[in-house]
Structures are given as C-alpha cells and as structure tokens.
Amino acid sequence: MHSEGRDLVVTAAHCLTGSGSGGIRFVPGYRDGRAPYGEWVVARTYVGDGWKGRQDEDSDVAFARVGSRGGEDIEDLVGGNSLVAGRGLSSVGRAVTVVGYPKAREAPVSCTNISTAYGDSQQRIECPGYSGGTSGSPWIDAEGRVVGVLGGFQQGGATDDVSYSVVLGGEAAALYGEAASG
C-alpha cells in the first residue's frame, strides 16, 4: 500500500482479529515454503472501531505497518498501490483484479471482473477459486488503485466463486490516515 513511510500493507480486519501485533509477519509472494521477498515484521496494526467493537462487516478493512529490513522498506521492494476511499459506491461497476493466495493451492489465483453493489456498503465480484486464505486480498482497479479488500459480507463470502468487500468509505479513509501518519 503506498504511503509516505513506504511501510503499509492493507488487509481485512478479520485477518488480524485476536492477533495484536506481536509475532505477525508479512511474507509477500510466499508459496511452497519459499519467501522470495523475505519476512517482514509487523510493527503495528490498525483496525477500526467498528470492527474492534462489534465485528461490523462494513468495517472489515485494516492496515499493518511493517518495519524496515536492512534499511529497505517493503514498498521499495514490492511496490505499492494508492488507496481510493471515501467515494462511496462510485468505484463499483468497474473492472477490478483480485489476486489471492488460497491455502489449498501452490499458486495464486487471479481474476478480473466487474464489481457490483451489494447493498449500500458492500461490493461483490464473481470469480472462481477464492477459497480460504484469500481474505485480505486487495481489489485493484484499472488505474492500479486499491478499491476494496476481500472481506466484508460473510468475511469475504460463503462460496469460493463470489467474493465481497466493504466499500472503502470515510471510515477506511480515516483509518488509512491514522496508519499513514503512524
């Protein structure tokens, strides 16, 4: 996730529930016992009050700040996408790409499709193969911006073929601001 500190990761809040920040590691590209970009220690997590207080599915987004490693920041190594938040349903109805890492597969799954509204505060996308382990995957629009995070309704969906995300509104924008200012 792009930030001035070059050190943020976006995920679903339910992925961090009960974890605190002790012992969490971010391992980008991890697969089959290999960590091509190494392990990064999570220094702090940012979860909104709506999730902390009542696990509100409309608040299922979180950020993690990872520490530098050898003087290098995570964004310098793997890049970072900007966040589009606070615009309501305006980013729904456009093509998004979701890349996820299912626990049961040795390779990531990727799908691009048009997101649709699911009520006033959620969005959904039909893509096959998004089983356990894909929660927290960012939804990237055609301009390379994060417009959602796999989570929200039913913590991302009850089937492997339809996934959900909270619409990144004012709460997500404020949480990002808090995380970015550290």
PDB file of C-alpha atoms in Angstrom:
ATOM      1  CA  MET A   1       0.000   0.000   0.000  1.00  0.00           C
ATOM      2  CA  HIS A   2       1.501   3.319  -0.988  1.00  0.00           C
ATOM      3  CA  SER A   3       2.276   5.620   1.929  1.00  0.00           C
ATOM      4  CA  GLU A   4       4.795   8.320   2.705  1.00  0.00           C
ATOM      5  CA  GLY A   5       6.569   5.923   5.068  1.00  0.00           C
ATOM      6  CA  ARG A   6       6.598   3.219   2.344  1.00  0.00           C
ATOM      7  CA  ASP A   7       5.697   0.663   5.014  1.00  0.00           C
ATOM      8  CA  LEU A   8       1.949  -0.145   4.946  1.00  0.00           C
ATOM      9  CA  VAL A   9       0.055  -3.280   3.997  1.00  0.00           C
ATOM     10  CA  VAL A  10      -3.744  -3.414   3.585  1.00  0.00           C
ATOM     11  CA  THR A  11      -5.782  -6.477   4.584  1.00  0.00           C
ATOM     12  CA  ALA A  12      -9.161  -7.464   6.008  1.00  0.00           C
ATOM     13  CA  ALA A  13      -9.688  -6.705   9.691  1.00  0.00           C
ATOM     14  CA  HIS A  14     -10.868 -10.273  10.319  1.00  0.00           C
ATOM     15  CA  CYS A  15      -7.392 -11.459   9.258  1.00  0.00           C
ATOM     16  CA  LEU A  16      -5.905  -9.619  12.246  1.00  0.00           C
ATOM     17  CA  THR A  17      -8.581 -10.393  14.842  1.00  0.00           C
ATOM     18  CA  GLY A  18      -7.065 -11.526  18.099  1.00  0.00           C
ATOM     19  CA  SER A  19      -3.551 -11.269  16.752  1.00  0.00           C
ATOM     20  CA  GLY A  20      -2.368  -7.970  18.225  1.00  0.00           C
ATOM     21  CA  SER A  21       0.893  -7.064  16.589  1.00  0.00           C
ATOM     22  CA  GLY A  22       3.255  -9.432  18.372  1.00  0.00           C
ATOM     23  CA  GLY A  23       4.641 -12.171  16.182  1.00  0.00           C
ATOM     24  CA  ILE A  24       2.854 -11.250  12.947  1.00  0.00           C
ATOM     25  CA  ARG A  25       4.974 -11.419   9.837  1.00  0.00           C
ATOM     26  CA  PHE A  26       4.210 -10.271   6.299  1.00  0.00           C
ATOM     27  CA  VAL A  27       5.725 -12.619   3.716  1.00  0.00           C
ATOM     28  CA  PRO A  28       4.965 -11.294   0.213  1.00  0.00           C
ATOM     29  CA  GLY A  29       4.880 -13.920  -2.522  1.00  0.00           C
ATOM     30  CA  TYR A  30       5.166 -16.810  -0.029  1.00  0.00           C
ATOM     31  CA  ARG A  31       4.450 -20.157  -1.617  1.00  0.00           C
ATOM     32  CA  ASP A  32       5.572 -23.744  -1.084  1.00  0.00           C
ATOM     33  CA  GLY A  33       7.930 -22.874   1.763  1.00  0.00           C
ATOM     34  CA  ARG A  34       9.672 -20.101  -0.171  1.00  0.00           C
ATOM     35  CA  ALA A  35       9.684 -16.409   0.701  1.00  0.00           C
ATOM     36  CA  PRO A  36      11.123 -14.641  -2.371  1.00  0.00           C
ATOM     37  CA  TYR A  37      10.983 -11.200  -0.719  1.00  0.00           C
ATOM     38  CA  GLY A  38      11.790 -12.365   2.809  1.00  0.00           C
ATOM     39  CA  GLU A  39       9.845 -11.951   6.026  1.00  0.00           C
ATOM     40  CA  TRP A  40       8.834  -8.545   7.341  1.00  0.00           C
ATOM     41  CA  VAL A  41       7.924  -7.976  10.990  1.00  0.00           C
ATOM     42  CA  VAL A  42       4.606  -6.218  11.554  1.00  0.00           C
ATOM     43  CA  ALA A  43       5.304  -3.384  13.971  1.00  0.00           C
ATOM     44  CA  ARG A  44       1.710  -2.180  14.418  1.00  0.00           C
ATOM     45  CA  THR A  45      -1.794  -2.951  13.224  1.00  0.00           C
ATOM     46  CA  TYR A  46      -4.642  -0.503  12.595  1.00  0.00           C
ATOM     47  CA  VAL A  47      -8.178  -1.855  12.924  1.00  0.00           C
ATOM     48  CA  GLY A  48     -11.208   0.451  13.016  1.00  0.00           C
ATOM     49  CA  ASP A  49     -13.533   0.810  15.985  1.00  0.00           C
ATOM     50  CA  GLY A  50     -16.449  -0.681  14.034  1.00  0.00           C
ATOM     51  CA  TRP A  51     -14.563  -3.946  13.706  1.00  0.00           C
ATOM     52  CA  LYS A  52     -12.964  -3.916  17.162  1.00  0.00           C
ATOM     53  CA  GLY A  53     -16.234  -3.093  18.892  1.00  0.00           C
ATOM     54  CA  ARG A  54     -18.708  -5.387  17.161  1.00  0.00           C
ATOM     55  CA  GLN A  55     -17.011  -7.013  14.170  1.00  0.00           C
ATOM     56  CA  ASP A  56     -19.140  -4.902  11.829  1.00  0.00           C
ATOM     57  CA  GLU A  57     -18.725  -6.367   8.340  1.00  0.00           C
ATOM     58  CA  ASP A  58     -18.830  -2.819   6.965  1.00  0.00           C
ATOM     59  CA  SER A  59     -15.568  -2.168   8.864  1.00  0.00           C
ATOM     60  CA  ASP A  60     -13.659  -5.244   7.637  1.00  0.00           C
ATOM     61  CA  VAL A  61     -10.520  -3.436   6.489  1.00  0.00           C
ATOM     62  CA  ALA A  62      -7.224  -2.952   8.309  1.00  0.00           C
ATOM     63  CA  PHE A  63      -3.661  -1.775   7.798  1.00  0.00           C
ATOM     64  CA  ALA A  64      -0.373  -3.107   9.097  1.00  0.00           C
ATOM     65  CA  ARG A  65       2.859  -1.174   9.398  1.00  0.00           C
ATOM     66  CA  VAL A  66       5.911  -3.315   8.679  1.00  0.00           C
ATOM     67  CA  GLY A  67       9.363  -2.463   9.897  1.00  0.00           C
ATOM     68  CA  SER A  68      12.311  -1.750   7.643  1.00  0.00           C
ATOM     69  CA  ARG A  69      14.715  -4.559   6.939  1.00  0.00           C
ATOM     70  CA  GLY A  70      18.339  -3.750   6.279  1.00  0.00           C
ATOM     71  CA  GLY A  71      17.435  -0.116   5.602  1.00  0.00           C
ATOM     72  CA  GLU A  72      14.898  -1.123   2.939  1.00  0.00           C
ATOM     73  CA  ASP A  73      11.140  -0.505   3.122  1.00  0.00           C
ATOM     74  CA  ILE A  74       8.574  -3.002   1.830  1.00  0.00           C
ATOM     75  CA  GLU A  75       7.238  -0.591  -0.796  1.00  0.00           C
ATOM     76  CA  ASP A  76      10.738  -0.175  -2.223  1.00  0.00           C
ATOM     77  CA  LEU A  77      10.903  -3.922  -2.788  1.00  0.00           C
ATOM     78  CA  VAL A  78       7.399  -4.929  -3.932  1.00  0.00           C
ATOM     79  CA  GLY A  79       5.785  -1.590  -4.850  1.00  0.00           C
ATOM     80  CA  GLY A  80       2.609  -0.061  -3.503  1.00  0.00           C
ATOM     81  CA  ASN A  81      -0.824   0.874  -4.787  1.00  0.00           C
ATOM     82  CA  SER A  82      -2.662   4.016  -3.747  1.00  0.00           C
ATOM     83  CA  LEU A  83      -5.955   3.762  -1.875  1.00  0.00           C
ATOM     84  CA  VAL A  84      -9.271   5.043  -3.221  1.00  0.00           C
ATOM     85  CA  ALA A  85     -11.529   5.645  -0.223  1.00  0.00           C
ATOM     86  CA  GLY A  86     -14.298   7.990   0.783  1.00  0.00           C
ATOM     87  CA  ARG A  87     -16.065   7.949  -2.582  1.00  0.00           C
ATOM     88  CA  GLY A  88     -18.946   5.632  -1.679  1.00  0.00           C
ATOM     89  CA  LEU A  89     -20.244   3.414  -4.460  1.00  0.00           C
ATOM     90  CA  SER A  90     -18.509   5.405  -7.231  1.00  0.00           C
ATOM     91  CA  SER A  91     -15.826   2.740  -7.743  1.00  0.00           C
ATOM     92  CA  VAL A  92     -18.422  -0.060  -8.038  1.00  0.00           C
ATOM     93  CA  GLY A  93     -19.350  -1.170 -11.558  1.00  0.00           C
ATOM     94  CA  ARG A  94     -15.802  -1.086 -12.862  1.00  0.00           C
ATOM     95  CA  ALA A  95     -13.334  -3.830 -13.642  1.00  0.00           C
ATOM     96  CA  VAL A  96     -11.226  -4.944 -10.690  1.00  0.00           C
ATOM     97  CA  THR A  97      -8.468  -7.518 -10.460  1.00  0.00           C
ATOM     98  CA  VAL A  98      -8.121  -9.670  -7.369  1.00  0.00           C
ATOM     99  CA  VAL A  99      -5.044 -11.837  -6.786  1.00  0.00           C
ATOM    100  CA  GLY A 100      -5.289 -14.185  -3.811  1.00  0.00           C
ATOM    101  CA  TYR A 101      -3.273 -16.975  -2.232  1.00  0.00           C
ATOM    102  CA  PRO A 102      -5.544 -19.896  -1.279  1.00  0.00           C
ATOM    103  CA  LYS A 103      -4.235 -22.166   1.477  1.00  0.00           C
ATOM    104  CA  ALA A 104      -5.009 -25.288  -0.575  1.00  0.00           C
ATOM    105  CA  ARG A 105      -3.140 -24.319  -3.765  1.00  0.00           C
ATOM    106  CA  GLU A 106       0.502 -23.959  -4.672  1.00  0.00           C
ATOM    107  CA  ALA A 107      -0.071 -20.900  -6.832  1.00  0.00           C
ATOM    108  CA  PRO A 108      -2.068 -17.687  -6.555  1.00  0.00           C
ATOM    109  CA  VAL A 109      -5.436 -17.230  -8.258  1.00  0.00           C
ATOM    110  CA  SER A 110      -6.174 -14.119 -10.291  1.00  0.00           C
ATOM    111  CA  CYS A 111      -9.388 -12.845 -11.791  1.00  0.00           C
ATOM    112  CA  THR A 112     -10.606  -9.634 -13.382  1.00  0.00           C
ATOM    113  CA  ASN A 113     -14.318  -8.903 -13.489  1.00  0.00           C
ATOM    114  CA  ILE A 114     -16.817  -6.083 -12.980  1.00  0.00           C
ATOM    115  CA  SER A 115     -17.707  -5.347  -9.351  1.00  0.00           C
ATOM    116  CA  THR A 116     -21.363  -4.866  -8.454  1.00  0.00           C
ATOM    117  CA  ALA A 117     -23.020  -3.221  -5.467  1.00  0.00           C
ATOM    118  CA  TYR A 118     -24.283  -5.403  -2.656  1.00  0.00           C
ATOM    119  CA  GLY A 119     -26.462  -3.051  -0.647  1.00  0.00           C
ATOM    120  CA  ASP A 120     -25.215   0.422   0.211  1.00  0.00           C
ATOM    121  CA  SER A 121     -21.932  -0.535   1.841  1.00  0.00           C
ATOM    122  CA  GLN A 122     -20.612  -3.682   0.186  1.00  0.00           C
ATOM    123  CA  GLN A 123     -19.436  -4.718  -3.268  1.00  0.00           C
ATOM    124  CA  ARG A 124     -19.135  -8.159  -4.812  1.00  0.00           C
ATOM    125  CA  ILE A 125     -17.313  -9.849  -7.637  1.00  0.00           C
ATOM    126  CA  GLU A 126     -17.848 -13.218  -9.297  1.00  0.00           C
ATOM    127  CA  CYS A 127     -14.528 -15.027  -9.626  1.00  0.00           C
ATOM    128  CA  PRO A 128     -13.917 -18.765  -9.157  1.00  0.00           C
ATOM    129  CA  GLY A 129     -11.431 -20.340  -6.763  1.00  0.00           C
ATOM    130  CA  TYR A 130     -11.207 -17.800  -3.925  1.00  0.00           C
ATOM    131  CA  SER A 131     -11.163 -20.254  -1.025  1.00  0.00           C
ATOM    132  CA  GLY A 132      -9.716 -19.944   2.485  1.00  0.00           C
ATOM    133  CA  GLY A 133      -6.513 -17.930   2.636  1.00  0.00           C
ATOM    134  CA  THR A 134      -7.558 -15.327   0.061  1.00  0.00           C
ATOM    135  CA  SER A 135      -9.141 -12.971   2.601  1.00  0.00           C
ATOM    136  CA  GLY A 136      -7.446  -9.614   2.724  1.00  0.00           C
ATOM    137  CA  SER A 137      -6.523  -9.661  -0.966  1.00  0.00           C
ATOM    138  CA  PRO A 138      -6.730  -6.151  -2.439  1.00  0.00           C
ATOM    139  CA  TRP A 139      -9.137  -5.277  -5.241  1.00  0.00           C
ATOM    140  CA  ILE A 140      -7.172  -3.289  -7.818  1.00  0.00           C
ATOM    141  CA  ASP A 141      -8.867  -1.095 -10.441  1.00  0.00           C
ATOM    142  CA  ALA A 142      -7.631  -0.409 -13.993  1.00  0.00           C
ATOM    143  CA  GLU A 143      -5.553   2.538 -12.727  1.00  0.00           C
ATOM    144  CA  GLY A 144      -3.732   0.318 -10.213  1.00  0.00           C
ATOM    145  CA  ARG A 145      -5.557   1.682  -7.155  1.00  0.00           C
ATOM    146  CA  VAL A 146      -6.939  -0.326  -4.218  1.00  0.00           C
ATOM    147  CA  VAL A 147     -10.750  -0.006  -4.267  1.00  0.00           C
ATOM    148  CA  GLY A 148     -11.587  -2.920  -1.960  1.00  0.00           C
ATOM    149  CA  VAL A 149     -10.246  -5.748   0.161  1.00  0.00           C
ATOM    150  CA  LEU A 150     -11.594  -9.306   0.085  1.00  0.00           C
ATOM    151  CA  GLY A 151     -13.625  -9.444   3.294  1.00  0.00           C
ATOM    152  CA  GLY A 152     -16.804  -7.733   4.423  1.00  0.00           C
ATOM    153  CA  PHE A 153     -20.030  -9.716   3.999  1.00  0.00           C
ATOM    154  CA  GLN A 154     -19.548 -13.229   5.420  1.00  0.00           C
ATOM    155  CA  GLN A 155     -15.851 -12.344   5.851  1.00  0.00           C
ATOM    156  CA  GLY A 156     -15.466 -12.362   2.084  1.00  0.00           C
ATOM    157  CA  GLY A 157     -18.169 -14.813   1.008  1.00  0.00           C
ATOM    158  CA  ALA A 158     -19.648 -18.201   1.779  1.00  0.00           C
ATOM    159  CA  THR A 159     -18.647 -19.736  -1.571  1.00  0.00           C
ATOM    160  CA  ASP A 160     -15.361 -19.862  -3.473  1.00  0.00           C
ATOM    161  CA  ASP A 161     -16.946 -18.214  -6.534  1.00  0.00           C
ATOM    162  CA  VAL A 162     -18.430 -14.957  -5.177  1.00  0.00           C
ATOM    163  CA  SER A 163     -16.341 -12.607  -3.054  1.00  0.00           C
ATOM    164  CA  TYR A 164     -17.186  -9.417  -1.188  1.00  0.00           C
ATOM    165  CA  SER A 165     -15.512  -6.245   0.016  1.00  0.00           C
ATOM    166  CA  VAL A 166     -16.648  -3.336   2.088  1.00  0.00           C
ATOM    167  CA  VAL A 167     -16.971  -0.177   0.019  1.00  0.00           C
ATOM    168  CA  LEU A 168     -13.985   1.837   1.189  1.00  0.00           C
ATOM    169  CA  GLY A 169     -15.715   4.864   2.661  1.00  0.00           C
ATOM    170  CA  GLY A 170     -14.889   7.547   5.172  1.00  0.00           C
ATOM    171  CA  GLU A 171     -14.022   5.090   7.935  1.00  0.00           C
ATOM    172  CA  ALA A 172     -11.422   3.364   5.731  1.00  0.00           C
ATOM    173  CA  ALA A 173     -10.015   6.727   4.644  1.00  0.00           C
ATOM    174  CA  ALA A 174      -9.660   7.842   8.280  1.00  0.00           C
ATOM    175  CA  LEU A 175      -8.060   4.540   9.274  1.00  0.00           C
ATOM    176  CA  TYR A 176      -5.590   4.856   6.407  1.00  0.00           C
ATOM    177  CA  GLY A 177      -4.811   8.406   7.522  1.00  0.00           C
ATOM    178  CA  GLU A 178      -4.098   7.169  11.043  1.00  0.00           C
ATOM    179  CA  ALA A 179      -1.881   4.350   9.765  1.00  0.00           C
ATOM    180  CA  ALA A 180      -0.054   6.580   7.293  1.00  0.00           C
ATOM    181  CA  SER A 181       0.716   9.190   9.943  1.00  0.00           C
ATOM    182  CA  GLY A 182       1.853   6.443  12.316  1.00  0.00           C
TER     183      GLY A 182
END
